PDB file of C-alpha atoms in Angstrom:
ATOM      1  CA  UNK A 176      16.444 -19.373  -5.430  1.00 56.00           C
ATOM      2  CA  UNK A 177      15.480 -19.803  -1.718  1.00 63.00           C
ATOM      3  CA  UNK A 178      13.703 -17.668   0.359  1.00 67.00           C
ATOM      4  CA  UNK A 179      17.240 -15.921   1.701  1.00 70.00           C
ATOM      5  CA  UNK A 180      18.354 -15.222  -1.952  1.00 80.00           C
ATOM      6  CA  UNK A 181      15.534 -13.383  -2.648  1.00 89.00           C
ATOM      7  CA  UNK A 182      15.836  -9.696  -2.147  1.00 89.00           C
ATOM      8  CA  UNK A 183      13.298  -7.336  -1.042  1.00 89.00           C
ATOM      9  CA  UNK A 184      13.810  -5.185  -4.596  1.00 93.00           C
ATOM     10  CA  UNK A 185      12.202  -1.382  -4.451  1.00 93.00           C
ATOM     11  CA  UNK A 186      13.406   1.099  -7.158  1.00 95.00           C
ATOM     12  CA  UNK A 187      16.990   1.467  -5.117  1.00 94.00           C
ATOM     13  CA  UNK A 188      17.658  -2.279  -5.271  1.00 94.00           C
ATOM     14  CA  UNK A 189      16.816  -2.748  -9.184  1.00 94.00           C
ATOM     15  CA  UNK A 190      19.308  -1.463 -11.190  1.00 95.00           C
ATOM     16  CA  UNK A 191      22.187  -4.161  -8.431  1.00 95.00           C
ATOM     17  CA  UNK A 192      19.427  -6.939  -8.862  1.00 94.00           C
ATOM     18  CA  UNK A 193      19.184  -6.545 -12.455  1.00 94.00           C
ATOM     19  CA  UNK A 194      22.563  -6.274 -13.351  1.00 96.00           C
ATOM     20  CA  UNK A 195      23.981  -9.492 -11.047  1.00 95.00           C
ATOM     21  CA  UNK A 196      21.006 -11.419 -12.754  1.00 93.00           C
ATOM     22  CA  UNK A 197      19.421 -12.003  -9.091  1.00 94.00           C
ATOM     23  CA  UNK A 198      16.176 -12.685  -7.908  1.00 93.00           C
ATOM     24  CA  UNK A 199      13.920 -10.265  -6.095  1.00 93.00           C
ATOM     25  CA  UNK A 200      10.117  -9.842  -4.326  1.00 92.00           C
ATOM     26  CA  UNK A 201       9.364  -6.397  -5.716  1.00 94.00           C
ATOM     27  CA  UNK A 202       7.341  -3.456  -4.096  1.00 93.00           C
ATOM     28  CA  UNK A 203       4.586  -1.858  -5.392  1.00 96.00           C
ATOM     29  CA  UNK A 204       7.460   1.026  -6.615  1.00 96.00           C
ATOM     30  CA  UNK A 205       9.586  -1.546  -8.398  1.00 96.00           C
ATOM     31  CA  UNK A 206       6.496  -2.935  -9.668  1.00 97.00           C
ATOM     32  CA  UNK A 207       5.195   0.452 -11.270  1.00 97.00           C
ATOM     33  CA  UNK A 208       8.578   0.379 -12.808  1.00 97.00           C
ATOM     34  CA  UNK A 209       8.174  -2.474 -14.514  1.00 97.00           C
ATOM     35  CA  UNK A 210       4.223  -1.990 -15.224  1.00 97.00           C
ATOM     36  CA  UNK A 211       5.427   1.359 -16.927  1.00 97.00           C
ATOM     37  CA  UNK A 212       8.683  -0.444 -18.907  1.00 97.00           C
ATOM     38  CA  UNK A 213       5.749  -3.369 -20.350  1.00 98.00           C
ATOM     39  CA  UNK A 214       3.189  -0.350 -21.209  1.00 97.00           C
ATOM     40  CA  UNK A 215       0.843  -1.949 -18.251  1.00 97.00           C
ATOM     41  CA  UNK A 216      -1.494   0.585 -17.290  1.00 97.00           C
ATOM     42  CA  UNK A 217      -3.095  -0.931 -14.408  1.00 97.00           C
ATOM     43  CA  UNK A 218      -2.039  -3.569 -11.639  1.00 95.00           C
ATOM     44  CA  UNK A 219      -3.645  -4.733  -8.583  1.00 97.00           C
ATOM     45  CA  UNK A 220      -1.594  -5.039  -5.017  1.00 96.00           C
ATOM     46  CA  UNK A 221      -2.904  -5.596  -1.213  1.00 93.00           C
ATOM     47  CA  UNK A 222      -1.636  -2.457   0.335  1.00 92.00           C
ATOM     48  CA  UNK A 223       0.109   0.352  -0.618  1.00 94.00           C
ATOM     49  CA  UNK A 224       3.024   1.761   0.994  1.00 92.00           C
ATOM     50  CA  UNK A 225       3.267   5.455   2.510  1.00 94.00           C
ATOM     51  CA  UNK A 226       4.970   7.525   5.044  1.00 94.00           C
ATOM     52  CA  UNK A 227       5.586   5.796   8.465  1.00 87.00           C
ATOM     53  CA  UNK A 228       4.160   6.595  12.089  1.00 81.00           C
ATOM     54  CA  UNK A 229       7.184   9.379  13.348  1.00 83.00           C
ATOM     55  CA  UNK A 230       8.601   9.986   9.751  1.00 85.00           C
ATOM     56  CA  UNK A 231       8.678  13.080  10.550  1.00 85.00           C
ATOM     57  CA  UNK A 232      11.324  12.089  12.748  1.00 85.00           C
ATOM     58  CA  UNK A 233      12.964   9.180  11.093  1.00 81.00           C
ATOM     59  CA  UNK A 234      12.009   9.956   7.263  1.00 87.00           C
ATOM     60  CA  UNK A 235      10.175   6.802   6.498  1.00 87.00           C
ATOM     61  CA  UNK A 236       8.602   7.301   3.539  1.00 92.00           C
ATOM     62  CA  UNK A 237       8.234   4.604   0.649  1.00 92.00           C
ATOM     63  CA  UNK A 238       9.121   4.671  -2.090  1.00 95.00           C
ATOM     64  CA  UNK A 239       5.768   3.459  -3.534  1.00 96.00           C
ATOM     65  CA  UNK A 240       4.186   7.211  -3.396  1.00 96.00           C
ATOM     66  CA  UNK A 241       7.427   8.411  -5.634  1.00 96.00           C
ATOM     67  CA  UNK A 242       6.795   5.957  -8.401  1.00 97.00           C
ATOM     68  CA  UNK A 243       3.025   6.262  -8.017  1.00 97.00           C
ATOM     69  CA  UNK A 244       3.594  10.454  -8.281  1.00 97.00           C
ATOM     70  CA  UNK A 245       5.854  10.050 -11.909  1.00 97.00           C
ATOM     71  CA  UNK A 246       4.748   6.777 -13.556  1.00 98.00           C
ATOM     72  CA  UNK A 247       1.553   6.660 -15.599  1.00 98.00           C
ATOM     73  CA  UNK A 248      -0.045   3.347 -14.242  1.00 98.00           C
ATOM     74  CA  UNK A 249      -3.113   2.709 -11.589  1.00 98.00           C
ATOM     75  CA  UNK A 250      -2.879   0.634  -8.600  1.00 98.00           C
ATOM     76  CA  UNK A 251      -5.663  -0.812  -7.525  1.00 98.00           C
ATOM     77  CA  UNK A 252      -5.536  -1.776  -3.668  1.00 97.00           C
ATOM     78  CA  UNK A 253      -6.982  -1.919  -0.131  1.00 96.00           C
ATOM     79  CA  UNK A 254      -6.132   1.644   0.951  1.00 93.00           C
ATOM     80  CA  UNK A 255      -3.045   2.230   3.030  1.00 90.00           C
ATOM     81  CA  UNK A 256      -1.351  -1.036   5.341  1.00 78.00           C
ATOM     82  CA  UNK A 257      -3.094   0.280   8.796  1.00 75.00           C
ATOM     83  CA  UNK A 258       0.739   0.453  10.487  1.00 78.00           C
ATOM     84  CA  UNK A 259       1.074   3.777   8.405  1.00 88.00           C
ATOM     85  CA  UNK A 260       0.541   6.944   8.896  1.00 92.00           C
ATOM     86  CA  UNK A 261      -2.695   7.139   6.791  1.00 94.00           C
ATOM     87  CA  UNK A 262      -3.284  10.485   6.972  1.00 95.00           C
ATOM     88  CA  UNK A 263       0.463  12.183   6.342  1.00 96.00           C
ATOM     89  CA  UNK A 264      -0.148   9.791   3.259  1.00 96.00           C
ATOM     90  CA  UNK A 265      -2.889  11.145   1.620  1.00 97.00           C
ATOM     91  CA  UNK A 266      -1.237  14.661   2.205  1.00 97.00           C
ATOM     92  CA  UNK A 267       1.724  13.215   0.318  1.00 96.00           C
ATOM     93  CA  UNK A 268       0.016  12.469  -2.304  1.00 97.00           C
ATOM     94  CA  UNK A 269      -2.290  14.985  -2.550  1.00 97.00           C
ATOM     95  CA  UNK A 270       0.960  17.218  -2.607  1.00 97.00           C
ATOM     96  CA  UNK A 271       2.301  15.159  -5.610  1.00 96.00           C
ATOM     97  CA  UNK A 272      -0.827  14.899  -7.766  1.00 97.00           C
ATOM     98  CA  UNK A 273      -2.221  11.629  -7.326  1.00 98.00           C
ATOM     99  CA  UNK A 274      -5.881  11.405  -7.463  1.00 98.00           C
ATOM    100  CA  UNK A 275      -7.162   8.705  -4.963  1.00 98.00           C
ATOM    101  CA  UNK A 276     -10.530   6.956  -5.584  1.00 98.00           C
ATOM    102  CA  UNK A 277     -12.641   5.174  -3.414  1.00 98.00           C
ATOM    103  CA  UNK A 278     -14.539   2.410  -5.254  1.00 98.00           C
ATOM    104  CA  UNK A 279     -17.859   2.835  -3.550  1.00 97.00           C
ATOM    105  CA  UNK A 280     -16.361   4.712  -0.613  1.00 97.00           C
ATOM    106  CA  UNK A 281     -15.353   7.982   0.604  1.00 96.00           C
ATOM    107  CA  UNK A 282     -13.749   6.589   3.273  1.00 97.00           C
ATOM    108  CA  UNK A 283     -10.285   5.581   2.851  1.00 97.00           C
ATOM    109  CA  UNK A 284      -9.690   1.703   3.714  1.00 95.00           C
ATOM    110  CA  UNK A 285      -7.391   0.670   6.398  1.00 92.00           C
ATOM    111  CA  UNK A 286      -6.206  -2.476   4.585  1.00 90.00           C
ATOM    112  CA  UNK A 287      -7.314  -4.991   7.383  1.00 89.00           C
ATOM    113  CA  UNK A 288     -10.628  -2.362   7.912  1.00 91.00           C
ATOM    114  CA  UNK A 289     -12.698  -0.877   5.961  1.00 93.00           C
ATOM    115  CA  UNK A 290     -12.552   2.384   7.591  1.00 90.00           C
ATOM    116  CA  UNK A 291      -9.785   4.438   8.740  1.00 91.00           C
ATOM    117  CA  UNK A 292     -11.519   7.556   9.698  1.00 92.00           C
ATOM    118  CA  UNK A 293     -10.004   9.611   6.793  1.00 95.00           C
ATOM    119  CA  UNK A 294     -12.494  11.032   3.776  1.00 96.00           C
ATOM    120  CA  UNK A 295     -11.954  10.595   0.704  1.00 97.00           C
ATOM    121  CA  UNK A 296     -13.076  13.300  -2.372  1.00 94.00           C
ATOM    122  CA  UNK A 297     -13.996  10.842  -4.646  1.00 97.00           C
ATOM    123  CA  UNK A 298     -16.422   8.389  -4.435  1.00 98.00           C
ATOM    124  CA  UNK A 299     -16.411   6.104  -7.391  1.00 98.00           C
ATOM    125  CA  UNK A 300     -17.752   2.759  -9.830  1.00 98.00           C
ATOM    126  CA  UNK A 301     -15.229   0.821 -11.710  1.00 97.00           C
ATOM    127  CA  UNK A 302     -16.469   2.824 -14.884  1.00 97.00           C
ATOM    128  CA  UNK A 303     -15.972   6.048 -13.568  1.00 98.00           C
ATOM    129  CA  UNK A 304     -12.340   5.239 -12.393  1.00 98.00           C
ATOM    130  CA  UNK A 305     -11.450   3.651 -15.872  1.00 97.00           C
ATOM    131  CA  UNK A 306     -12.764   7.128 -17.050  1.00 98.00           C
ATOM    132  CA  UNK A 307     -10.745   9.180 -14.932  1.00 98.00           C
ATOM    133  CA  UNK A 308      -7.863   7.300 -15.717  1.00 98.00           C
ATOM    134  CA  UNK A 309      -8.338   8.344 -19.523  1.00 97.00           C
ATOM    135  CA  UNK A 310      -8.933  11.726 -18.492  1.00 98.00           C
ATOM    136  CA  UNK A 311      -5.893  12.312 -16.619  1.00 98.00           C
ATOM    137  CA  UNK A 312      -3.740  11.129 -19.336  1.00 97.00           C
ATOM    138  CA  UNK A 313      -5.027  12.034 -22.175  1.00 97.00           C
ATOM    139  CA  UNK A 314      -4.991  15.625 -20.501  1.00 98.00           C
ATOM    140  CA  UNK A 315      -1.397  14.988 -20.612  1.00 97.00           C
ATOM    141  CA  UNK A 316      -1.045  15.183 -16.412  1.00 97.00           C
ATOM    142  CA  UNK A 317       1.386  12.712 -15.629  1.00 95.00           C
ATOM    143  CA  UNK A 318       1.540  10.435 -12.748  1.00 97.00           C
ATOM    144  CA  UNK A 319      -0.393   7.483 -11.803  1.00 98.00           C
ATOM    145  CA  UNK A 320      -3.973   7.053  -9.563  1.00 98.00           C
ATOM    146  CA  UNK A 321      -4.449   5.389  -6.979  1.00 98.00           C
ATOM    147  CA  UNK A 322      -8.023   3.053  -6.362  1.00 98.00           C
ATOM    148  CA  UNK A 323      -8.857   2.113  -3.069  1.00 98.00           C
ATOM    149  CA  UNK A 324     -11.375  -0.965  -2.538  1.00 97.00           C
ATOM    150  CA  UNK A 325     -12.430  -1.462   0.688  1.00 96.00           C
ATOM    151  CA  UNK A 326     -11.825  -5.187   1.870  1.00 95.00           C
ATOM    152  CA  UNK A 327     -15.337  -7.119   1.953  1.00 95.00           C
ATOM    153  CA  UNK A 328     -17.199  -6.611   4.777  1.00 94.00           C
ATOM    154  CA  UNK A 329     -17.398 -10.380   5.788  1.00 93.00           C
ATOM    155  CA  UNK A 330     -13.297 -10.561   5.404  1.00 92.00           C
ATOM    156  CA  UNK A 331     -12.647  -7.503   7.637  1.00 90.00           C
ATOM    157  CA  UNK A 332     -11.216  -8.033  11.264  1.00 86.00           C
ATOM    158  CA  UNK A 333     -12.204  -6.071  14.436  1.00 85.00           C
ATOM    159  CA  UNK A 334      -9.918  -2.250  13.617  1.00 83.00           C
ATOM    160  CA  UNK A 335      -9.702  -2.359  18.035  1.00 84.00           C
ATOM    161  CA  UNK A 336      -7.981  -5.564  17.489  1.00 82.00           C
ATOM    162  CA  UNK A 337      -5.403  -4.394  14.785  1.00 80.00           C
ATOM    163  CA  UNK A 338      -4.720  -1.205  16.119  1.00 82.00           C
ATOM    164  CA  UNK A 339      -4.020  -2.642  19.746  1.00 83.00           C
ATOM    165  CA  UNK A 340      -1.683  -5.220  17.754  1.00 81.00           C
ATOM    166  CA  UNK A 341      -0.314  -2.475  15.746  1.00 79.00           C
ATOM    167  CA  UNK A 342       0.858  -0.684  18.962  1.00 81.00           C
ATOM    168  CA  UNK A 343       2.641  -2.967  20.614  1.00 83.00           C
ATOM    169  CA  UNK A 344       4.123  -3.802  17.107  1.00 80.00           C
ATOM    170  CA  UNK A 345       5.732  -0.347  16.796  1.00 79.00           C
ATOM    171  CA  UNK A 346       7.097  -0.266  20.419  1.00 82.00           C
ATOM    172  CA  UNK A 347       8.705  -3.940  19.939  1.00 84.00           C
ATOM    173  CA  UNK A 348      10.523  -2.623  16.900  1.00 81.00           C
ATOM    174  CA  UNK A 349      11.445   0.852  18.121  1.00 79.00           C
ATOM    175  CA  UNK A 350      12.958  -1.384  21.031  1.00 85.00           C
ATOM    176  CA  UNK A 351      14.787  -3.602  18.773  1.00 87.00           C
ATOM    177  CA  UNK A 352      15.819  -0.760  16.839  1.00 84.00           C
ATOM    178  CA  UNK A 353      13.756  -2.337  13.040  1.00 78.00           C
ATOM    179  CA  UNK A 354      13.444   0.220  10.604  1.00 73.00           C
ATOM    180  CA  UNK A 355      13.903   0.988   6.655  1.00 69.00           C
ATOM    181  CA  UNK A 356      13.156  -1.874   4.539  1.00 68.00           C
ATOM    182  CA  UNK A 357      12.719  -4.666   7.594  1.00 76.00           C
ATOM    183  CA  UNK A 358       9.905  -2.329   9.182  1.00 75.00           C
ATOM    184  CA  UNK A 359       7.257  -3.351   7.223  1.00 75.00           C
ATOM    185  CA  UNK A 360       6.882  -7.351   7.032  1.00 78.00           C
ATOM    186  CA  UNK A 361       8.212  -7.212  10.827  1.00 82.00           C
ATOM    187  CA  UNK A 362       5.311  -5.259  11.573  1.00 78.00           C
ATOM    188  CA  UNK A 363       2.856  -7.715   9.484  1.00 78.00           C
ATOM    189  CA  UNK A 364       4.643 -10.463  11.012  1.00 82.00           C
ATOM    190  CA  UNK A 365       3.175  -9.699  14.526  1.00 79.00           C
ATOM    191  CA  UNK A 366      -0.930  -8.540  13.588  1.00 78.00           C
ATOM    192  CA  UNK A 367      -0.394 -12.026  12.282  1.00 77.00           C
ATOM    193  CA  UNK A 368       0.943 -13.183  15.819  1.00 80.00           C
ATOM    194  CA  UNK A 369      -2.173 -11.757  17.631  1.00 76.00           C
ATOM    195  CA  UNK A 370      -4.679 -12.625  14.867  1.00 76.00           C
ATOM    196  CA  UNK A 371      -3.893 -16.276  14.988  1.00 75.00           C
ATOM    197  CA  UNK A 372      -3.024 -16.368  11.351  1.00 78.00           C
ATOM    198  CA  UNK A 373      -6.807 -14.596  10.649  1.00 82.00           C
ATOM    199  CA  UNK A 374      -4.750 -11.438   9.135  1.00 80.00           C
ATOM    200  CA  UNK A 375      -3.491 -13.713   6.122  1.00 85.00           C
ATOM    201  CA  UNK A 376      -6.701 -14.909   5.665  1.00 86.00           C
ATOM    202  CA  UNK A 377      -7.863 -11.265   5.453  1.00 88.00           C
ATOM    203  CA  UNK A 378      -5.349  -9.949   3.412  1.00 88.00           C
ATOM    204  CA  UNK A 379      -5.502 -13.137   0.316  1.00 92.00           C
ATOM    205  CA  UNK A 380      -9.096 -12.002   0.359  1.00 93.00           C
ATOM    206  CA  UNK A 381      -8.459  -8.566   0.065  1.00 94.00           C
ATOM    207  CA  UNK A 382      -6.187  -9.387  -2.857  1.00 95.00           C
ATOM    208  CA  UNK A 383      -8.616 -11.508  -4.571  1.00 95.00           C
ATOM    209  CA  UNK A 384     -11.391  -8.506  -4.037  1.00 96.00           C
ATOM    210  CA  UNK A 385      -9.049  -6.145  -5.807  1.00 96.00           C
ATOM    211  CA  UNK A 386      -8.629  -8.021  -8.537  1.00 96.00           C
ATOM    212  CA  UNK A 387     -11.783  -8.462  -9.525  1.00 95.00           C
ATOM    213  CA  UNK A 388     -12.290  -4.572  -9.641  1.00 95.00           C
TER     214      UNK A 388
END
């Protein structure tokens, strides 16, 4: 398939993709659906998704948190993509259930950052989040966790940088009228812009960080 066949595939766009026999980039939601379909308890992603700067206007909120809130499986990541609104989404999930662990922070991570100026309860080691895991389900309290791992130090860029990029980002595609699914990589698409490509960089090595916790 080419790049233009391949459909951006969260939980609405499965069951059509599935069923025509098409090709699709999933989300993190369509890929804790298919974690929890395998019996995979734990997968590693860069960002997670969560509710949108103005949702409480518009109603962005991904679908990510849903599947996250009613799927047993752990998601290891870098905290919240910094173009969210990071701290309606910790609310959100602290509303649904879903522990959040900082792996050697109680900060949460800002993706690009390490820091996005919202604590964390939980400061944790690898062992202690495997542990918690077990906990939770052998409890029987359903839902998934969620890990955050800061990016390394040496890989993070300069948070006045992203935010100023971030900024103008949201007023370009309030202006051109982007939302829903399109929002997101539009918004990626220009920190990349002003970074000079560095925000790729940033986020393969935030990736690569993740999965080795």
């Amino acid at each position: 398939a080419t790049d233009k066949e391949i459909i951006k595939c969260s939980t609405r766009d499965f069951p059509y993709i599935v069923s025509k026999g098409l090709s699709g980039g999933t989300t993190v939601a369509s890929t804790i659906i298919i974690a929890n379909l395998a019996g995979i308890k734990v997968f590693v992603t860069g960002g997670i998704g969560g509710v949108h700067r103005g949702a409480e206007t518009t109603f962005d909120i991904s679908r990510d948190l849903q599947e996250l809130a009613t799927k047993n499986v752990a998601v290891v990541c870098a905290g919240a993509k910094s173009i969210l609104d990071i701290g309606h989404t910790l609310e959100y999930l602290e509303t649904f259930g879903v522990p959040v662990l900082g792996i050697n922070t109680k900060e949460m991570p800002a993706f690009f950052t390490r820091k996005s100026g919202y604590q964390l309860d939980y400061k944790v080691t690898e062992e202690e989040a495997a542990e918690i895991m077990k906990t939770k389900w052998d409890l029987g309290l359903p839902g998934g966790v969620l890990i955050a791992n800061p990016i390394p130090e040496e890989h993070q860029m300069d948070k006045a940088k992203i935010d100023m990029a971030i900024e103008k980002a949201l007023i370009e595609a309030r202006e051109k009228n982007i939302h829903g699914k399109e929002s997101t990589p539009f918004l990626l698409s220009k920190v990349l812009e002003v970074t000079e490509g560095r925000s790729l960089e940033a986020n393969i090595q935030l990736v690569y960080n993740n999965a080795r916790v």
